[in-house]
């Protein structure tokens, strides 16, 4: 029973951490800043 509860807790932890991160990039206006081409190319 203890292993079952540990498995359930691990599953909840993994599932919640998979959806915890979200990255959003908002761009607007002209791209005159030299920083953004570097970000775009990686």
Short mmCIF file of C-alpha atoms in Angstrom, two decimals:
data_model
loop_
_atom_site.label_atom_id
_atom_site.label_comp_id
_atom_site.label_asym_id
_atom_site.label_seq_id
_atom_site.Cartn_x
_atom_site.Cartn_y
_atom_site.Cartn_z
CA UNK A 1 0.00 0.00 0.00
CA UNK A 2 2.87 2.36 0.80
CA UNK A 3 4.44 1.86 -2.64
CA UNK A 4 1.08 2.58 -4.24
CA UNK A 5 0.74 5.89 -2.40
CA UNK A 6 4.29 6.86 -3.31
CA UNK A 7 3.57 6.05 -6.96
CA UNK A 8 0.41 8.19 -6.90
CA UNK A 9 2.29 11.09 -5.28
CA UNK A 10 5.07 10.83 -7.87
CA UNK A 11 2.53 10.78 -10.69
CA UNK A 12 0.81 13.91 -9.37
CA UNK A 13 4.16 15.67 -8.98
CA UNK A 14 5.31 14.81 -12.51
CA UNK A 15 1.97 15.75 -14.07
CA UNK A 16 1.74 19.09 -12.26
CA UNK A 17 5.33 20.04 -13.06
CA UNK A 18 4.80 19.27 -16.75
CA UNK A 19 2.13 21.97 -16.96
CA UNK A 20 3.79 24.42 -14.57
CA UNK A 21 6.01 26.21 -17.09
CA UNK A 22 4.66 28.42 -19.81
CA UNK A 23 6.68 30.74 -21.99
CA UNK A 24 5.03 33.55 -23.91
CA UNK A 25 6.84 35.99 -26.18
CA UNK A 26 5.01 39.15 -27.17
CA UNK A 27 6.51 41.30 -29.89
CA UNK A 28 5.22 44.55 -31.28
CA UNK A 29 6.44 47.58 -33.11
CA UNK A 30 9.56 47.76 -35.21
CA UNK A 31 12.46 45.40 -34.67
CA UNK A 32 15.19 48.03 -34.47
CA UNK A 33 16.65 46.63 -31.27
CA UNK A 34 19.76 44.52 -32.03
CA UNK A 35 18.83 42.11 -29.23
CA UNK A 36 15.89 40.45 -31.03
CA UNK A 37 17.70 39.07 -34.10
CA UNK A 38 20.08 37.29 -31.73
CA UNK A 39 17.13 35.80 -29.83
CA UNK A 40 15.45 34.75 -33.06
CA UNK A 41 18.56 32.98 -34.38
CA UNK A 42 19.25 31.26 -31.05
#
